[in-house]
Short mmCIF file of C-alpha atoms in Angstrom, two decimals:
data_model
loop_
_atom_site.label_atom_id
_atom_site.label_comp_id
_atom_site.label_asym_id
_atom_site.label_seq_id
_atom_site.Cartn_x
_atom_site.Cartn_y
_atom_site.Cartn_z
CA MET D 1005 -0.14 0.66 -0.19
CA LEU D 1006 1.26 3.66 -0.98
CA THR D 1007 2.57 5.09 2.11
CA GLU D 1008 4.08 8.84 2.79
CA THR D 1009 7.56 6.41 4.23
CA TYR D 1010 7.41 5.28 0.97
CA ILE D 1011 6.83 8.42 -1.23
CA LEU D 1012 9.30 9.95 0.68
CA ASP D 1013 11.36 7.37 0.47
CA ALA D 1014 11.63 6.94 -2.72
CA LEU D 1015 11.80 10.84 -3.20
CA GLU D 1016 15.06 10.76 -1.99
CA ALA D 1017 16.36 7.30 -3.53
CA GLU D 1018 15.34 9.60 -6.94
CA ARG D 1019 17.56 12.71 -5.56
CA ASP D 1020 20.83 10.68 -5.04
CA GLY D 1021 20.76 8.73 -8.69
CA GLU D 1022 18.38 6.01 -8.75
CA GLN D 1023 16.50 5.92 -11.88
CA PHE D 1024 13.46 4.04 -10.48
CA PRO D 1025 11.87 4.06 -6.80
CA ILE D 1026 8.86 3.28 -7.61
CA ASP D 1027 7.96 -1.09 -7.78
CA PHE D 1028 5.33 -2.02 -9.42
CA ASP D 1029 4.23 -4.75 -6.03
CA ALA D 1030 4.14 -2.08 -3.42
CA VAL D 1031 1.64 0.47 -5.39
CA TRP D 1032 -0.58 -1.40 -7.65
CA GLU D 1033 -3.41 -1.26 -5.98
CA SER D 1034 -3.31 2.85 -6.20
CA PHE D 1035 -4.81 2.32 -9.97
CA GLY D 1036 -7.44 1.32 -8.98
CA TYR D 1037 -7.61 -1.79 -9.72
CA SER D 1038 -8.86 -5.31 -7.78
CA ARG D 1039 -6.14 -7.94 -8.98
CA ARG D 1040 -2.50 -6.94 -10.17
CA SER D 1041 -2.71 -8.84 -13.10
CA ASP D 1042 -5.76 -5.77 -14.33
CA ALA D 1043 -3.17 -3.47 -13.21
CA LYS D 1044 -0.43 -4.85 -15.38
CA ARG D 1045 -2.47 -4.65 -18.28
CA TYR D 1046 -3.37 -1.51 -17.46
CA LEU D 1047 0.45 -0.13 -16.91
CA LEU D 1048 1.84 -2.22 -20.03
CA LYS D 1049 -0.86 -1.91 -22.53
CA ARG D 1050 -2.56 0.76 -21.88
CA SER D 1051 -1.27 4.06 -19.73
CA GLY D 1052 0.95 5.31 -22.34
CA LEU D 1053 4.35 4.25 -20.73
CA LYS D 1054 7.68 2.79 -22.88
CA PRO D 1055 9.62 0.38 -21.21
CA VAL D 1056 13.19 0.35 -21.13
CA VAL D 1057 14.99 -2.73 -21.63
CA GLU D 1058 18.08 -3.41 -19.75
CA GLN D 1059 19.35 -7.44 -20.73
CA GLY D 1060 16.15 -8.52 -18.35
CA LEU D 1061 16.96 -6.89 -15.54
CA ARG D 1062 15.29 -3.79 -14.13
CA GLN D 1063 14.13 -1.42 -16.28
CA LEU D 1064 11.61 1.11 -16.77
CA ALA D 1065 9.89 4.18 -16.33
CA LEU D 1066 8.28 0.92 -16.64
CA LEU D 1067 11.43 -0.97 -16.60
CA TYR D 1068 9.75 -4.25 -18.53
CA ASN D 1069 11.68 -7.12 -20.75
CA HIS D 1070 8.46 -7.19 -23.04
CA SER D 1071 9.04 -11.29 -20.96
CA GLU D 1072 6.06 -13.16 -19.09
CA ASP D 1073 9.13 -14.90 -16.66
CA PHE D 1074 10.23 -11.13 -15.82
CA ASN D 1075 7.51 -9.63 -13.51
CA LYS D 1076 9.65 -7.32 -11.76
CA ILE D 1077 8.14 -4.10 -12.75
CA TYR D 1078 9.31 -0.46 -11.38
CA LEU D 1079 8.55 2.98 -12.50
CA THR D 1080 10.69 6.77 -12.44
CA VAL D 1081 8.31 9.13 -10.13
CA ASP D 1082 6.78 11.05 -12.83
CA SER D 1083 6.06 7.72 -14.45
CA TYR D 1084 4.10 6.65 -11.88
CA LYS D 1085 2.15 10.40 -11.89
CA PHE D 1086 1.58 9.89 -15.39
CA ALA D 1087 0.29 6.54 -14.65
CA LEU D 1088 -1.97 7.33 -11.52
CA ALA D 1089 -3.16 10.01 -13.80
CA ARG D 1090 -4.38 8.05 -16.70
CA ALA D 1091 -6.31 5.65 -14.92
CA ASN D 1092 -9.34 7.29 -15.06
CA THR D 1093 -10.24 5.81 -11.21
CA VAL D 1094 -11.14 7.42 -8.17
CA ALA D 1095 -8.25 5.88 -6.31
CA GLY D 1096 -5.86 7.11 -8.28
CA ALA D 1097 -6.98 10.10 -8.59
CA GLU D 1098 -6.91 10.31 -4.75
CA TYR D 1099 -3.57 8.84 -4.93
CA LEU D 1100 -2.45 11.15 -7.85
CA ASP D 1101 -2.97 14.28 -5.51
CA TYR D 1102 -1.53 12.43 -2.28
CA LEU D 1103 1.22 12.50 -3.58
CA ILE D 1104 1.17 15.52 -5.15
CA GLN D 1105 0.99 17.15 -2.15
CA ILE D 1106 3.93 14.89 -0.22
CA GLU D 1107 6.07 15.73 -3.17
CA LYS D 1108 5.39 19.32 -3.00
CA GLN D 1109 6.05 19.66 1.13
CA TYR D 1110 8.65 17.23 0.18
CA ARG D 1111 10.42 20.46 -2.31
CA VAL D 1112 10.11 22.54 0.31
CA ASN D 1113 11.97 20.72 3.54
CA LEU D 1114 14.36 20.71 1.33
CA GLU D 1115 15.25 23.47 0.27
CA ARG D 1116 14.68 24.69 3.70
CA SER D 1117 17.38 22.21 4.93
CA LEU D 1118 19.73 23.51 1.96
CA PHE D 1119 20.33 27.17 2.93
CA SER D 1120 19.57 26.48 6.80
CA ASP D 1121 21.72 23.54 8.09
CA PRO D 1122 25.55 23.20 7.67
CA ASN D 1123 25.85 21.52 4.56
CA PRO D 1124 29.01 21.10 3.83
CA GLU D 1125 28.13 21.10 0.54
CA VAL D 1126 26.15 23.45 -0.06
CA GLU D 1127 28.63 26.19 1.94
CA THR D 1128 31.39 25.44 -0.40
CA LEU D 1129 29.12 26.76 -3.75
CA LYS D 1130 27.97 29.54 -1.83
CA ALA D 1131 31.44 30.37 -1.42
CA ARG D 1132 32.33 29.57 -4.96
CA ILE D 1133 29.68 31.64 -6.10
CA ALA D 1134 30.21 34.05 -3.92
CA GLN D 1135 34.02 33.97 -5.14
CA LEU D 1136 33.08 34.59 -8.79
CA GLU D 1137 30.67 37.46 -7.93
CA SER D 1138 33.23 39.43 -6.47
CA LYS D 1139 35.67 38.20 -8.87
CA SER D 1140 33.50 39.12 -11.97
CA THR D 1141 32.87 42.79 -10.01
CA GLU D 1142 36.73 43.80 -9.45
CA THR D 1143 37.56 42.73 -13.67
CA GLU D 1144 34.61 45.55 -14.26
CA SER D 1145 35.75 47.72 -11.66
CA GLN D 1146 40.15 47.19 -13.17
CA ILE D 1147 38.57 47.94 -16.75
CA ALA D 1148 36.21 51.15 -15.75
CA PHE D 1149 38.54 52.37 -13.38
CA PRO D 1150 42.31 51.16 -14.65
CA LYS D 1151 44.29 53.66 -12.42
CA THR D 1152 44.87 53.90 -8.91
CA LEU D 1153 44.98 56.29 -6.74
CA GLU D 1154 49.34 55.29 -6.32
CA GLU D 1155 49.96 55.58 -9.22
CA LEU D 1156 48.49 59.42 -9.39
CA HIS D 1157 50.83 60.21 -6.60
CA GLN D 1158 53.96 58.38 -7.90
CA VAL D 1159 53.87 60.41 -11.90
CA SER D 1160 53.22 63.45 -9.88
CA GLY D 1161 55.59 63.58 -7.03
CA ILE D 1162 53.55 67.07 -5.95
CA VAL D 1163 50.92 66.44 -3.07
CA HIS D 1164 50.18 64.14 -0.58
CA LYS D 1165 48.61 61.26 -1.24
CA HIS D 1166 46.11 62.22 1.16
CA GLN D 1167 46.10 65.78 0.12
CA LEU D 1168 44.63 63.94 -3.59
CA LYS D 1169 43.04 62.04 -2.78
CA ASP D 1170 39.89 64.61 -0.92
CA ALA D 1171 40.80 67.20 -3.49
CA VAL D 1172 40.28 64.16 -6.23
CA GLN D 1173 36.02 63.71 -4.17
CA VAL D 1174 36.00 67.52 -4.26
CA ALA D 1175 36.16 67.75 -7.78
CA PHE D 1176 35.25 64.82 -9.94
CA VAL D 1177 32.28 62.62 -9.27
CA GLU D 1178 32.11 59.26 -8.82
CA SER D 1179 31.95 55.80 -9.69
CA VAL D 1180 31.97 58.39 -12.81
CA ASP D 1181 35.43 59.62 -13.15
CA PHE D 1182 36.73 57.33 -9.69
CA GLU D 1183 35.34 54.71 -7.10
CA LEU D 1184 36.34 54.14 -3.86
CA VAL D 1185 36.08 50.80 -2.77
CA ASP D 1186 37.11 49.89 0.86
CA GLY D 1187 38.61 52.51 1.41
CA LYS D 1188 41.20 52.64 -1.31
CA MET D 1189 40.59 54.83 -4.74
CA ARG D 1190 40.67 53.77 -8.58
CA LEU D 1191 40.58 56.26 -11.21
CA SER D 1192 39.24 56.22 -14.60
CA ILE D 1193 41.77 56.79 -17.80
CA ASP D 1194 39.70 59.96 -18.62
CA THR D 1195 40.35 61.64 -15.18
CA PHE D 1196 43.87 59.86 -14.58
CA ASN D 1197 44.95 61.89 -17.48
CA ILE D 1198 43.08 65.48 -16.95
CA LEU D 1199 45.71 65.21 -14.01
CA VAL D 1200 48.76 64.29 -15.04
CA MET D 1201 48.58 66.31 -18.13
CA SER D 1202 47.52 69.42 -15.51
CA LEU D 1203 49.81 68.49 -12.64
CA ARG D 1204 52.93 67.55 -14.52
CA SER D 1205 52.57 69.81 -17.85
CA ARG D 1206 54.85 72.94 -18.36
CA ARG D 1207 53.71 76.90 -16.93
CA GLY D 1208 51.55 78.11 -18.59
CA THR D 1209 48.88 75.97 -18.60
CA ASP D 1210 45.90 76.47 -17.42
CA ILE D 1211 44.94 75.03 -14.18
CA THR D 1212 42.28 77.02 -12.70
CA LYS D 1213 39.62 74.74 -12.96
CA LEU D 1214 41.62 72.02 -10.72
CA PRO D 1215 40.61 71.65 -7.42
CA ALA D 1216 42.43 74.48 -4.25
CA VAL D 1217 44.72 72.22 -2.70
CA ILE D 1218 45.82 70.63 -6.23
CA ARG D 1219 46.00 73.95 -7.72
CA VAL D 1220 48.36 75.40 -4.44
CA LYS D 1221 50.46 73.23 -4.66
CA THR D 1222 51.11 72.69 -8.91
CA GLU D 1223 52.17 77.28 -8.79
CA GLN D 1224 55.30 76.01 -5.84
CA TYR D 1225 56.22 73.25 -8.69
CA PHE D 1226 55.90 74.88 -11.28
CA ARG D 1227 58.05 78.19 -8.88
CA PHE D 1228 60.26 75.40 -7.68
CA HIS D 1229 61.01 74.27 -10.68
CA GLN D 1230 61.19 77.47 -12.13
CA GLN D 1231 64.00 78.60 -9.26
CA LYS D 1232 66.29 75.57 -9.44
CA LYS D 1233 66.17 76.19 -13.42
CA ARG D 1234 67.38 80.45 -13.27
CA GLN D 1235 70.08 78.77 -10.09
CA ASN D 1236 71.54 76.57 -13.68
CA THR D 1237 71.62 79.13 -15.63
CA ARG D 1238 73.69 82.24 -12.91
CA VAL D 1239 76.26 78.45 -12.31
CA ALA D 1240 76.56 77.60 -15.99
CA ARG D 1241 77.15 81.29 -18.08
CA PRO D 1242 81.26 82.09 -15.91
CA GLU D 1243 82.18 78.77 -17.32
CA CYS D 1244 80.75 79.31 -20.53
CA ILE D 1245 82.79 82.78 -20.90
CA GLY D 1246 85.71 81.89 -19.65
CA GLN D 1247 85.37 78.91 -23.04
CA LEU D 1248 84.88 81.50 -25.30
CA PRO D 1249 87.66 82.39 -27.11
CA ILE D 1250 88.89 86.36 -26.37
CA PRO D 1251 89.43 88.57 -29.86
CA GLY D 1252 92.92 88.91 -31.00
CA ILE D 1253 94.18 86.04 -29.48
CA GLN D 1254 94.85 82.07 -31.55
#
């Protein structure tokens, strides 16, 4: 006789890889026939199920080898539900509804257990998914914002890194020109190039649109190099004069 325990065992067996967990001998009465032979005749001739033959061993959606000597029949869970629906009997309809209700509750309980119980396989899968998602996000971020604040600081050689970071946040748009992830700043290539060109360009470049902290440091940078250039020029002049030929002296 079909019981809740039998159905649950069959569902669990199918989940574990058993293809045909329903034994005809255990469920034939659920089709609404009083004799096993009539239920078997219905299943093999009128249910619409097709046998799967396996060298004289267990077989089926039906498991049957077309031999009268072979008397064992097994079904998949779906094939069993299909046969109950096609039986067109009161018992078949009632058992089908009974099976469906138990299966629904089984699926709900299974889903809950997978996401609530400390299952090593599930936890490993979750961790792997999170890792892949993180890697994907990181890759997308590096494509959109390929330059780091450290790179800008190294090539500029002008401002302190924290001042540069504050200035970028004030003057540029987050998620468009730059992004902050765990406190670390990354820049779009356009933002990086604009800052590098302004910070390292020759005197005369328009820097009025730069943040004040960068503009002040940039002006100091220009003045420092201009002063250094003049000092180098003054030192070089005597050396140059001493090397020139004196008129009239060969």
